[in-house]
Amino acid sequence: MSERPSALFDVSSLRVLGGFALAAVVLFAGAPALLSDFRLGLLAKFLCYAVIAVGIGLAWGRGGMLTLGQGVFFGIGAYLMAMHMQLADAAAAHQDVPDFMQIAGINTLPAFWKPLQSAPVTLLAILILPGLVAALLGFGTFKRRVKGAYFAILSQALTAALAILLIGQQSLGGFTGLSDFNAFFGFRLSDPVNRRMLFFIAAGVLLAVIAIARQLRNSRYGELLVAVRDQEERVRFLGYDPANIKIVAYVVAACFAGIAGALFTPIVGIISPADIDVVPSIVFLIGVAIGGRTTLWGPAIGAIGVAWAQTTFSEHFPSQWTYFQGALFIVVVGFIPAGLAGIGPLARQLLERVHRRPAPAPEVQVATP
């Protein structure tokens, strides 16, 4: 009797490993070889969106939480990194405060800026603070059984409130935000080699968060998360607290968004309230829905594809792109609920139905006497 092959080498695992290998080849070899520095910088920006999308896919696709407020956590990570970079530039120029503060008449560094003079503290804050905020928000909403459209509206309102708050804070750049960064942890951003380094960092982070999301999806926790999405009351009857299960997914998605924001700042070179407002949060969600919110790779591919299409089409059809984006979202949600990632399985099902269709019975001719 032949032994059963190890799960590590079954078809599903090999397919997953092949997907990661293909993605690594495309990102680390194909893209740098085929794209110009400008296009590669755009792709690095889109990879940040993809990192956010992976978290949304986990929270929304697996957990059923319509997260319209990922801009909050994206903004926390982005502003933390921007503040550290501003302080590093000021220290290199032997200044007490960054340039924009001097222009605004602020001559003393605010107290909440001082901890971010340390690089390790900044990195820890980027990793911890978005998740901590998400845990507090999740505890206050999920424990009170707020879900569905009410949770979506609440999360979107928090994003709008944060954007309005930042606009009124001159110590954070106000409406224009923070920009004009010179270095990223000692590396000059004007150097093309360092710009490519940022792209490779973003690509590596994207593959890492996808691997983490896959591990969570395939674990016992992932099964509970799907069960909460489909039958929350039954899960509660079995002795589990659905609120705790939701909070974990919400915190993981928030941490992914915070990391994406921290990468976005040095890649793009600016962060402002407009980048974390309601509209960007909705665009994040559109990319996930179009790519396939219940799949592993769909959210990332959808976010990159939508961002790339927006940049490409808006260059030629600036006034028509919004209508095309809305129409695409409606078509996908209405007719392809699994997103573009579900087109392949849907086509295979149709082909199987065609092949299984029984052939018509031959006609029997009755001879007349």
PDB file of N, CA and C in Angstrom, residues 97-185:
ATOM      1  N   VAL A  97      13.411  72.507  14.808  1.00  0.00           N
ATOM      2  CA  VAL A  97      12.105  72.096  14.287  1.00  0.00           C
ATOM      3  C   VAL A  97      12.202  71.989  12.764  1.00  0.00           C
ATOM      4  N   PRO A  98      11.331  71.217  12.134  1.00  0.00           N
ATOM      5  CA  PRO A  98      11.338  71.128  10.667  1.00  0.00           C
ATOM      6  C   PRO A  98      11.033  72.464  10.009  1.00  0.00           C
ATOM      7  N   ASP A  99      11.306  72.532   8.720  1.00  0.00           N
ATOM      8  CA  ASP A  99      11.134  73.786   7.981  1.00  0.00           C
ATOM      9  C   ASP A  99       9.692  74.271   7.985  1.00  0.00           C
ATOM     10  N   PHE A 100       8.742  73.351   7.805  1.00  0.00           N
ATOM     11  CA  PHE A 100       7.348  73.804   7.689  1.00  0.00           C
ATOM     12  C   PHE A 100       6.866  74.422   9.000  1.00  0.00           C
ATOM     13  N   MET A 101       7.403  73.984  10.132  1.00  0.00           N
ATOM     14  CA  MET A 101       7.023  74.580  11.406  1.00  0.00           C
ATOM     15  C   MET A 101       7.569  75.998  11.530  1.00  0.00           C
ATOM     16  N   GLN A 102       8.780  76.210  11.057  1.00  0.00           N
ATOM     17  CA  GLN A 102       9.344  77.552  11.082  1.00  0.00           C
ATOM     18  C   GLN A 102       8.512  78.504  10.228  1.00  0.00           C
ATOM     19  N   ILE A 103       8.047  78.020   9.081  1.00  0.00           N
ATOM     20  CA  ILE A 103       7.203  78.860   8.224  1.00  0.00           C
ATOM     21  C   ILE A 103       5.877  79.170   8.910  1.00  0.00           C
ATOM     22  N   ALA A 104       5.336  78.212   9.663  1.00  0.00           N
ATOM     23  CA  ALA A 104       4.072  78.413  10.365  1.00  0.00           C
ATOM     24  C   ALA A 104       4.243  79.160  11.676  1.00  0.00           C
ATOM     25  N   GLY A 105       5.461  79.505  12.041  1.00  0.00           N
ATOM     26  CA  GLY A 105       5.706  80.245  13.266  1.00  0.00           C
ATOM     27  C   GLY A 105       5.814  79.381  14.498  1.00  0.00           C
ATOM     28  N   ILE A 106       6.038  78.081  14.341  1.00  0.00           N
ATOM     29  CA  ILE A 106       6.188  77.176  15.477  1.00  0.00           C
ATOM     30  C   ILE A 106       7.683  76.981  15.721  1.00  0.00           C
ATOM     31  N   ASN A 107       8.168  77.489  16.820  1.00  0.00           N
ATOM     32  CA  ASN A 107       9.601  77.450  17.104  1.00  0.00           C
ATOM     33  C   ASN A 107       9.995  76.389  18.131  1.00  0.00           C
ATOM     34  N   THR A 108       9.011  75.785  18.771  1.00  0.00           N
ATOM     35  CA  THR A 108       9.276  74.741  19.765  1.00  0.00           C
ATOM     36  C   THR A 108       8.638  73.443  19.298  1.00  0.00           C
ATOM     37  N   LEU A 109       9.398  72.369  19.362  1.00  0.00           N
ATOM     38  CA  LEU A 109       8.898  71.081  18.894  1.00  0.00           C
ATOM     39  C   LEU A 109       7.788  70.590  19.828  1.00  0.00           C
ATOM     40  N   PRO A 110       6.600  70.276  19.278  1.00  0.00           N
ATOM     41  CA  PRO A 110       5.511  69.762  20.133  1.00  0.00           C
ATOM     42  C   PRO A 110       5.922  68.478  20.847  1.00  0.00           C
ATOM     43  N   ALA A 111       5.324  68.249  22.002  1.00  0.00           N
ATOM     44  CA  ALA A 111       5.730  67.104  22.832  1.00  0.00           C
ATOM     45  C   ALA A 111       5.469  65.776  22.148  1.00  0.00           C
ATOM     46  N   PHE A 112       4.365  65.663  21.387  1.00  0.00           N
ATOM     47  CA  PHE A 112       4.048  64.366  20.786  1.00  0.00           C
ATOM     48  C   PHE A 112       4.950  64.047  19.596  1.00  0.00           C
ATOM     49  N   TRP A 113       5.775  65.004  19.159  1.00  0.00           N
ATOM     50  CA  TRP A 113       6.745  64.744  18.106  1.00  0.00           C
ATOM     51  C   TRP A 113       8.029  64.118  18.656  1.00  0.00           C
ATOM     52  N   LYS A 114       8.371  64.429  19.891  1.00  0.00           N
ATOM     53  CA  LYS A 114       9.699  64.089  20.415  1.00  0.00           C
ATOM     54  C   LYS A 114      10.000  62.587  20.422  1.00  0.00           C
ATOM     55  N   PRO A 115       9.054  61.701  20.794  1.00  0.00           N
ATOM     56  CA  PRO A 115       9.405  60.269  20.766  1.00  0.00           C
ATOM     57  C   PRO A 115       9.786  59.763  19.377  1.00  0.00           C
ATOM     58  N   LEU A 116       9.281  60.424  18.341  1.00  0.00           N
ATOM     59  CA  LEU A 116       9.538  59.958  16.985  1.00  0.00           C
ATOM     60  C   LEU A 116      10.911  60.370  16.468  1.00  0.00           C
ATOM     61  N   GLN A 117      11.705  61.016  17.291  1.00  0.00           N
ATOM     62  CA  GLN A 117      13.093  61.262  16.913  1.00  0.00           C
ATOM     63  C   GLN A 117      13.894  59.965  16.875  1.00  0.00           C
ATOM     64  N   SER A 118      13.413  58.947  17.559  1.00  0.00           N
ATOM     65  CA  SER A 118      14.076  57.646  17.592  1.00  0.00           C
ATOM     66  C   SER A 118      13.493  56.751  16.501  1.00  0.00           C
ATOM     67  N   ALA A 119      14.353  56.148  15.696  1.00  0.00           N
ATOM     68  CA  ALA A 119      13.893  55.248  14.635  1.00  0.00           C
ATOM     69  C   ALA A 119      13.224  53.989  15.194  1.00  0.00           C
ATOM     70  N   PRO A 120      13.804  53.307  16.210  1.00  0.00           N
ATOM     71  CA  PRO A 120      13.114  52.126  16.757  1.00  0.00           C
ATOM     72  C   PRO A 120      11.739  52.445  17.338  1.00  0.00           C
ATOM     73  N   VAL A 121      11.625  53.582  18.017  1.00  0.00           N
ATOM     74  CA  VAL A 121      10.324  53.967  18.570  1.00  0.00           C
ATOM     75  C   VAL A 121       9.319  54.200  17.448  1.00  0.00           C
ATOM     76  N   THR A 122       9.763  54.819  16.377  1.00  0.00           N
ATOM     77  CA  THR A 122       8.878  55.062  15.237  1.00  0.00           C
ATOM     78  C   THR A 122       8.392  53.756  14.633  1.00  0.00           C
ATOM     79  N   LEU A 123       9.295  52.812  14.439  1.00  0.00           N
ATOM     80  CA  LEU A 123       8.906  51.533  13.852  1.00  0.00           C
ATOM     81  C   LEU A 123       7.939  50.786  14.759  1.00  0.00           C
ATOM     82  N   LEU A 124       8.185  50.797  16.055  1.00  0.00           N
ATOM     83  CA  LEU A 124       7.269  50.152  16.989  1.00  0.00           C
ATOM     84  C   LEU A 124       5.899  50.831  16.980  1.00  0.00           C
ATOM     85  N   ALA A 125       5.907  52.158  16.913  1.00  0.00           N
ATOM     86  CA  ALA A 125       4.635  52.882  16.875  1.00  0.00           C
ATOM     87  C   ALA A 125       3.849  52.550  15.609  1.00  0.00           C
ATOM     88  N   ILE A 126       4.535  52.418  14.482  1.00  0.00           N
ATOM     89  CA  ILE A 126       3.866  52.071  13.223  1.00  0.00           C
ATOM     90  C   ILE A 126       3.233  50.693  13.313  1.00  0.00           C
ATOM     91  N   LEU A 127       3.907  49.770  13.984  1.00  0.00           N
ATOM     92  CA  LEU A 127       3.397  48.412  14.096  1.00  0.00           C
ATOM     93  C   LEU A 127       2.291  48.289  15.142  1.00  0.00           C
ATOM     94  N   ILE A 128       2.364  49.070  16.216  1.00  0.00           N
ATOM     95  CA  ILE A 128       1.472  48.880  17.353  1.00  0.00           C
ATOM     96  C   ILE A 128       0.282  49.830  17.342  1.00  0.00           C
ATOM     97  N   LEU A 129       0.517  51.114  17.058  1.00  0.00           N
ATOM     98  CA  LEU A 129      -0.534  52.114  17.243  1.00  0.00           C
ATOM     99  C   LEU A 129      -1.767  51.871  16.368  1.00  0.00           C
ATOM    100  N   PRO A 130      -1.631  51.565  15.052  1.00  0.00           N
ATOM    101  CA  PRO A 130      -2.856  51.273  14.278  1.00  0.00           C
ATOM    102  C   PRO A 130      -3.646  50.098  14.846  1.00  0.00           C
ATOM    103  N   GLY A 131      -2.941  49.042  15.248  1.00  0.00           N
ATOM    104  CA  GLY A 131      -3.641  47.901  15.830  1.00  0.00           C
ATOM    105  C   GLY A 131      -4.304  48.232  17.148  1.00  0.00           C
ATOM    106  N   LEU A 132      -3.660  49.078  17.960  1.00  0.00           N
ATOM    107  CA  LEU A 132      -4.248  49.478  19.239  1.00  0.00           C
ATOM    108  C   LEU A 132      -5.516  50.293  19.026  1.00  0.00           C
ATOM    109  N   VAL A 133      -5.463  51.233  18.092  1.00  0.00           N
ATOM    110  CA  VAL A 133      -6.660  52.027  17.781  1.00  0.00           C
ATOM    111  C   VAL A 133      -7.780  51.131  17.255  1.00  0.00           C
ATOM    112  N   ALA A 134      -7.416  50.172  16.374  1.00  0.00           N
ATOM    113  CA  ALA A 134      -8.422  49.256  15.838  1.00  0.00           C
ATOM    114  C   ALA A 134      -9.021  48.389  16.941  1.00  0.00           C
ATOM    115  N   ALA A 135      -8.191  47.965  17.900  1.00  0.00           N
ATOM    116  CA  ALA A 135      -8.699  47.152  19.003  1.00  0.00           C
ATOM    117  C   ALA A 135      -9.706  47.934  19.843  1.00  0.00           C
ATOM    118  N   LEU A 136      -9.401  49.191  20.109  1.00  0.00           N
ATOM    119  CA  LEU A 136     -10.334  50.011  20.894  1.00  0.00           C
ATOM    120  C   LEU A 136     -11.638  50.248  20.131  1.00  0.00           C
ATOM    121  N   LEU A 137     -11.528  50.558  18.835  1.00  0.00           N
ATOM    122  CA  LEU A 137     -12.735  50.776  18.032  1.00  0.00           C
ATOM    123  C   LEU A 137     -13.527  49.485  17.889  1.00  0.00           C
ATOM    124  N   GLY A 138     -12.813  48.382  17.657  1.00  0.00           N
ATOM    125  CA  GLY A 138     -13.500  47.109  17.509  1.00  0.00           C
ATOM    126  C   GLY A 138     -14.193  46.671  18.787  1.00  0.00           C
ATOM    127  N   PHE A 139     -13.536  46.893  19.907  1.00  0.00           N
ATOM    128  CA  PHE A 139     -14.152  46.527  21.188  1.00  0.00           C
ATOM    129  C   PHE A 139     -15.429  47.328  21.413  1.00  0.00           C
ATOM    130  N   GLY A 140     -15.393  48.619  21.052  1.00  0.00           N
ATOM    131  CA  GLY A 140     -16.563  49.457  21.270  1.00  0.00           C
ATOM    132  C   GLY A 140     -17.714  49.179  20.324  1.00  0.00           C
ATOM    133  N   THR A 141     -17.414  48.613  19.152  1.00  0.00           N
ATOM    134  CA  THR A 141     -18.478  48.358  18.169  1.00  0.00           C
ATOM    135  C   THR A 141     -18.933  46.901  18.177  1.00  0.00           C
ATOM    136  N   PHE A 142     -17.997  45.976  18.086  1.00  0.00           N
ATOM    137  CA  PHE A 142     -18.378  44.567  17.973  1.00  0.00           C
ATOM    138  C   PHE A 142     -18.957  44.024  19.274  1.00  0.00           C
ATOM    139  N   LYS A 143     -18.468  44.508  20.419  1.00  0.00           N
ATOM    140  CA  LYS A 143     -19.033  44.060  21.687  1.00  0.00           C
ATOM    141  C   LYS A 143     -20.484  44.516  21.841  1.00  0.00           C
ATOM    142  N   ARG A 144     -20.826  45.606  21.175  1.00  0.00           N
ATOM    143  CA  ARG A 144     -22.204  46.083  21.197  1.00  0.00           C
ATOM    144  C   ARG A 144     -22.995  45.568  20.016  1.00  0.00           C
ATOM    145  N   ARG A 145     -22.411  44.626  19.272  1.00  0.00           N
ATOM    146  CA  ARG A 145     -23.068  43.956  18.152  1.00  0.00           C
ATOM    147  C   ARG A 145     -23.449  44.917  17.039  1.00  0.00           C
ATOM    148  N   VAL A 146     -22.609  45.905  16.818  1.00  0.00           N
ATOM    149  CA  VAL A 146     -22.790  46.801  15.679  1.00  0.00           C
ATOM    150  C   VAL A 146     -22.180  46.123  14.459  1.00  0.00           C
ATOM    151  N   LYS A 147     -22.935  45.952  13.405  1.00  0.00           N
ATOM    152  CA  LYS A 147     -22.444  45.253  12.227  1.00  0.00           C
ATOM    153  C   LYS A 147     -23.192  45.737  10.995  1.00  0.00           C
ATOM    154  N   GLY A 148     -22.793  45.206   9.847  1.00  0.00           N
ATOM    155  CA  GLY A 148     -23.463  45.535   8.599  1.00  0.00           C
ATOM    156  C   GLY A 148     -23.243  46.972   8.185  1.00  0.00           C
ATOM    157  N   ALA A 149     -24.300  47.571   7.686  1.00  0.00           N
ATOM    158  CA  ALA A 149     -24.217  48.944   7.185  1.00  0.00           C
ATOM    159  C   ALA A 149     -23.883  49.932   8.290  1.00  0.00           C
ATOM    160  N   TYR A 150     -24.313  49.648   9.521  1.00  0.00           N
ATOM    161  CA  TYR A 150     -24.022  50.565  10.626  1.00  0.00           C
ATOM    162  C   TYR A 150     -22.524  50.626  10.904  1.00  0.00           C
ATOM    163  N   PHE A 151     -21.871  49.464  10.878  1.00  0.00           N
ATOM    164  CA  PHE A 151     -20.423  49.449  11.076  1.00  0.00           C
ATOM    165  C   PHE A 151     -19.711  50.155   9.932  1.00  0.00           C
ATOM    166  N   ALA A 152     -20.170  49.953   8.694  1.00  0.00           N
ATOM    167  CA  ALA A 152     -19.547  50.603   7.540  1.00  0.00           C
ATOM    168  C   ALA A 152     -19.655  52.119   7.641  1.00  0.00           C
ATOM    169  N   ILE A 153     -20.829  52.611   8.005  1.00  0.00           N
ATOM    170  CA  ILE A 153     -21.027  54.059   8.126  1.00  0.00           C
ATOM    171  C   ILE A 153     -20.173  54.628   9.252  1.00  0.00           C
ATOM    172  N   LEU A 154     -20.101  53.909  10.364  1.00  0.00           N
ATOM    173  CA  LEU A 154     -19.305  54.376  11.494  1.00  0.00           C
ATOM    174  C   LEU A 154     -17.825  54.458  11.129  1.00  0.00           C
ATOM    175  N   SER A 155     -17.300  53.432  10.471  1.00  0.00           N
ATOM    176  CA  SER A 155     -15.889  53.447  10.088  1.00  0.00           C
ATOM    177  C   SER A 155     -15.601  54.548   9.081  1.00  0.00           C
ATOM    178  N   GLN A 156     -16.538  54.788   8.176  1.00  0.00           N
ATOM    179  CA  GLN A 156     -16.344  55.866   7.209  1.00  0.00           C
ATOM    180  C   GLN A 156     -16.387  57.232   7.884  1.00  0.00           C
ATOM    181  N   ALA A 157     -17.256  57.392   8.871  1.00  0.00           N
ATOM    182  CA  ALA A 157     -17.329  58.659   9.599  1.00  0.00           C
ATOM    183  C   ALA A 157     -16.031  58.921  10.360  1.00  0.00           C
ATOM    184  N   LEU A 158     -15.403  57.884  10.894  1.00  0.00           N
ATOM    185  CA  LEU A 158     -14.135  58.065  11.596  1.00  0.00           C
ATOM    186  C   LEU A 158     -13.045  58.544  10.646  1.00  0.00           C
ATOM    187  N   THR A 159     -13.053  58.035   9.430  1.00  0.00           N
ATOM    188  CA  THR A 159     -12.075  58.485   8.437  1.00  0.00           C
ATOM    189  C   THR A 159     -12.264  59.967   8.118  1.00  0.00           C
ATOM    190  N   ALA A 160     -13.507  60.368   7.899  1.00  0.00           N
ATOM    191  CA  ALA A 160     -13.777  61.779   7.618  1.00  0.00           C
ATOM    192  C   ALA A 160     -13.387  62.659   8.803  1.00  0.00           C
ATOM    193  N   ALA A 161     -13.646  62.185  10.018  1.00  0.00           N
ATOM    194  CA  ALA A 161     -13.297  62.970  11.210  1.00  0.00           C
ATOM    195  C   ALA A 161     -11.791  63.135  11.333  1.00  0.00           C
ATOM    196  N   LEU A 162     -11.031  62.078  11.044  1.00  0.00           N
ATOM    197  CA  LEU A 162      -9.572  62.182  11.128  1.00  0.00           C
ATOM    198  C   LEU A 162      -9.038  63.159  10.095  1.00  0.00           C
ATOM    199  N   ALA A 163      -9.573  63.113   8.874  1.00  0.00           N
ATOM    200  CA  ALA A 163      -9.115  64.036   7.831  1.00  0.00           C
ATOM    201  C   ALA A 163      -9.400  65.484   8.223  1.00  0.00           C
ATOM    202  N   ILE A 164     -10.572  65.739   8.779  1.00  0.00           N
ATOM    203  CA  ILE A 164     -10.916  67.104   9.211  1.00  0.00           C
ATOM    204  C   ILE A 164     -10.015  67.543  10.357  1.00  0.00           C
ATOM    205  N   LEU A 165      -9.724  66.619  11.280  1.00  0.00           N
ATOM    206  CA  LEU A 165      -8.849  66.947  12.403  1.00  0.00           C
ATOM    207  C   LEU A 165      -7.453  67.313  11.922  1.00  0.00           C
ATOM    208  N   LEU A 166      -6.930  66.577  10.963  1.00  0.00           N
ATOM    209  CA  LEU A 166      -5.583  66.846  10.459  1.00  0.00           C
ATOM    210  C   LEU A 166      -5.517  68.181   9.728  1.00  0.00           C
ATOM    211  N   ILE A 167      -6.580  68.535   9.042  1.00  0.00           N
ATOM    212  CA  ILE A 167      -6.581  69.818   8.323  1.00  0.00           C
ATOM    213  C   ILE A 167      -6.394  70.983   9.288  1.00  0.00           C
ATOM    214  N   GLY A 168      -6.924  70.872  10.481  1.00  0.00           N
ATOM    215  CA  GLY A 168      -6.820  71.963  11.445  1.00  0.00           C
ATOM    216  C   GLY A 168      -5.567  71.937  12.290  1.00  0.00           C
ATOM    217  N   GLN A 169      -4.673  70.981  12.071  1.00  0.00           N
ATOM    218  CA  GLN A 169      -3.463  70.873  12.881  1.00  0.00           C
ATOM    219  C   GLN A 169      -2.266  71.432  12.125  1.00  0.00           C
ATOM    220  N   GLN A 170      -1.874  72.656  12.433  1.00  0.00           N
ATOM    221  CA  GLN A 170      -0.718  73.250  11.766  1.00  0.00           C
ATOM    222  C   GLN A 170       0.581  72.538  12.138  1.00  0.00           C
ATOM    223  N   SER A 171       0.606  71.910  13.305  1.00  0.00           N
ATOM    224  CA  SER A 171       1.808  71.175  13.703  1.00  0.00           C
ATOM    225  C   SER A 171       1.982  69.884  12.907  1.00  0.00           C
ATOM    226  N   LEU A 172       0.974  69.513  12.112  1.00  0.00           N
ATOM    227  CA  LEU A 172       1.069  68.351  11.232  1.00  0.00           C
ATOM    228  C   LEU A 172       0.947  68.743   9.763  1.00  0.00           C
ATOM    229  N   GLY A 173       1.169  69.984   9.477  1.00  0.00           N
ATOM    230  CA  GLY A 173       1.154  70.446   8.094  1.00  0.00           C
ATOM    231  C   GLY A 173      -0.170  70.956   7.602  1.00  0.00           C
ATOM    232  N   GLY A 174      -1.232  70.808   8.391  1.00  0.00           N
ATOM    233  CA  GLY A 174      -2.533  71.322   7.986  1.00  0.00           C
ATOM    234  C   GLY A 174      -3.051  70.656   6.726  1.00  0.00           C
ATOM    235  N   PHE A 175      -3.647  71.451   5.861  1.00  0.00           N
ATOM    236  CA  PHE A 175      -4.261  70.938   4.634  1.00  0.00           C
ATOM    237  C   PHE A 175      -3.228  70.369   3.670  1.00  0.00           C
ATOM    238  N   THR A 176      -2.052  70.956   3.608  1.00  0.00           N
ATOM    239  CA  THR A 176      -1.030  70.503   2.660  1.00  0.00           C
ATOM    240  C   THR A 176      -0.287  69.266   3.127  1.00  0.00           C
ATOM    241  N   GLY A 177      -0.358  68.935   4.400  1.00  0.00           N
ATOM    242  CA  GLY A 177       0.291  67.734   4.898  1.00  0.00           C
ATOM    243  C   GLY A 177       1.797  67.907   5.061  1.00  0.00           C
ATOM    244  N   LEU A 178       2.504  66.798   5.031  1.00  0.00           N
ATOM    245  CA  LEU A 178       3.951  66.766   5.219  1.00  0.00           C
ATOM    246  C   LEU A 178       4.608  66.276   3.932  1.00  0.00           C
ATOM    247  N   SER A 179       5.685  66.943   3.532  1.00  0.00           N
ATOM    248  CA  SER A 179       6.349  66.592   2.272  1.00  0.00           C
ATOM    249  C   SER A 179       7.801  67.076   2.331  1.00  0.00           C
ATOM    250  N   ASP A 180       8.463  67.028   1.155  1.00  0.00           N
ATOM    251  CA  ASP A 180       9.855  67.486   1.001  1.00  0.00           C
ATOM    252  C   ASP A 180      10.805  66.719   1.922  1.00  0.00           C
ATOM    253  N   PHE A 181      10.733  65.401   1.824  1.00  0.00           N
ATOM    254  CA  PHE A 181      11.634  64.562   2.619  1.00  0.00           C
ATOM    255  C   PHE A 181      12.946  64.376   1.859  1.00  0.00           C
ATOM    256  N   ASN A 182      14.038  64.369   2.593  1.00  0.00           N
ATOM    257  CA  ASN A 182      15.356  64.224   1.973  1.00  0.00           C
ATOM    258  C   ASN A 182      15.933  62.819   2.122  1.00  0.00           C
ATOM    259  N   ALA A 183      15.626  62.147   3.239  1.00  0.00           N
ATOM    260  CA  ALA A 183      16.259  60.856   3.508  1.00  0.00           C
ATOM    261  C   ALA A 183      15.276  59.913   4.166  1.00  0.00           C
ATOM    262  N   PHE A 184      15.545  58.617   4.005  1.00  0.00           N
ATOM    263  CA  PHE A 184      14.743  57.549   4.599  1.00  0.00           C
ATOM    264  C   PHE A 184      15.688  56.656   5.387  1.00  0.00           C
ATOM    265  N   PHE A 185      15.711  56.868   6.710  1.00  0.00           N
ATOM    266  CA  PHE A 185      16.618  56.141   7.601  1.00  0.00           C
ATOM    267  C   PHE A 185      18.071  56.238   7.118  1.00  0.00           C
TER     268      PHE A 185
END
